[in-house]
């Protein structure tokens, strides 16, 4: 007998939307069919009127746990994810104590988080100056990808020079492991900020001028040039501007192994939001012009930008303060968004642009699963995959309110946003992990080691 049968839902399949039944046993999807008559289950749910989407995967979150848990922690942030329809998060390797620089640290972090996460989780490893000898160990421990900064990172997580990046990509290319990059040019940022502070220019517009589009483009161009020499797979994190997306599009046309992510905030907000509404809208790379924001959408639609993540990067309100000696430069850069990414993206894609729900499933579930070594378990409503899915009410209007946020620090740039289409229930491996304000008593998320790709000959 089945454990669970979901019937009469609009199933968002990888290639079509199908009215039918989803059968679950032992935490896995065992069947998808139009028929119900022959199927018996311990529990049957009538999903009439709902879309059933595969569980969403946020491939870029900073839950700050362990180490910086005054900003957020796994118990809070993973509840937020569950409430927002996200069943797997891939947590970043920095803003952790210690940074995830070795396979051993990664295993320790995975063990620590087991029992603290309401959703399944995979882990980024570090790609920093001091861990050259540990890259393969990280891959073997199940790291989903390794994160590298071409700009100045926010902690003592060291960034790499181009020569070092080439060296590391050569090592990684023999394994097929993915390297993810924060692309802003270190020199331009560093010298720009220094000059501004020297001249007493500390306003938000000065932050925007330093974190220029040119700086992001320069870093991406340099990185693609390196990749051309070394081989391997790279993932460009948080692409903020269509001109950057264009560089990636060309690299893909040349069959380089480049994938890319943007974040919901680059598709919904612009530089005026930051200038007028303040440091809650500060991030790096920063929000761009309205025209750029609107144009960036086309690169999601045409597949250049493979994934949409939250880059959930919480902090305290005090850390958003601009009154210190560095002015606007001193405020924390990062937005809290893991809970509201699916509803915000659904509204933008389906309601505003008339896109198919298939696009939502692709960029928020299938593509991250494929890119980060989780495909086969996560990323689609397919037999044999984990029974991770979301009920979405496409008619339900919403406004994001601070009191609904599950984060430790209940503020976000997304508060006040309105739209239509809300995730109302979330299932992880066949169990309900969120419905009507209710979560499981205990966190049940598992560590998902990424599959080590076969060596590339
Ligand atoms: Zn980030």
PDB file of C-alpha atoms and ligand atoms in Angstrom, residues 60-62 92 94-95 147 149 182 237-238 261 284 311-313, ligand 1:
ATOM      1  CA  UNK A  60      22.820  29.950  -2.547  1.00  0.00           C
ATOM      2  CA  UNK A  61      22.016  30.669   1.098  1.00  0.00           C
ATOM      3  CA  UNK A  62      24.044  31.897   4.048  1.00  0.00           C
ATOM      4  CA  UNK A  92      27.554  28.658   1.761  1.00  0.00           C
ATOM      5  CA  UNK A  94      31.836  31.312   4.517  1.00  0.00           C
ATOM      6  CA  UNK A  95      30.179  33.009   7.501  1.00  0.00           C
ATOM      7  CA  UNK A 147      33.002  28.982  -3.606  1.00  0.00           C
ATOM      8  CA  UNK A 149      35.809  35.261  -4.359  1.00  0.00           C
ATOM      9  CA  UNK A 182      31.593  35.971  -6.750  1.00  0.00           C
ATOM     10  CA  UNK A 237      26.899  33.565  -8.721  1.00  0.00           C
ATOM     11  CA  UNK A 238      24.433  36.451  -8.481  1.00  0.00           C
ATOM     12  CA  UNK A 261      22.657  32.261 -11.201  1.00  0.00           C
ATOM     13  CA  UNK A 284      27.019  42.975  -3.702  1.00  0.00           C
ATOM     14  CA  UNK A 311      21.553  34.597  -1.706  1.00  0.00           C
ATOM     15  CA  UNK A 312      19.814  34.745   1.680  1.00  0.00           C
ATOM     16  CA  UNK A 313      22.314  36.815   3.644  1.00  0.00           C
TER      17      UNK A 313
HETATM   18 ZN1  LIG B   1      26.295  34.884  -1.167  1.00  0.00          ZN
END
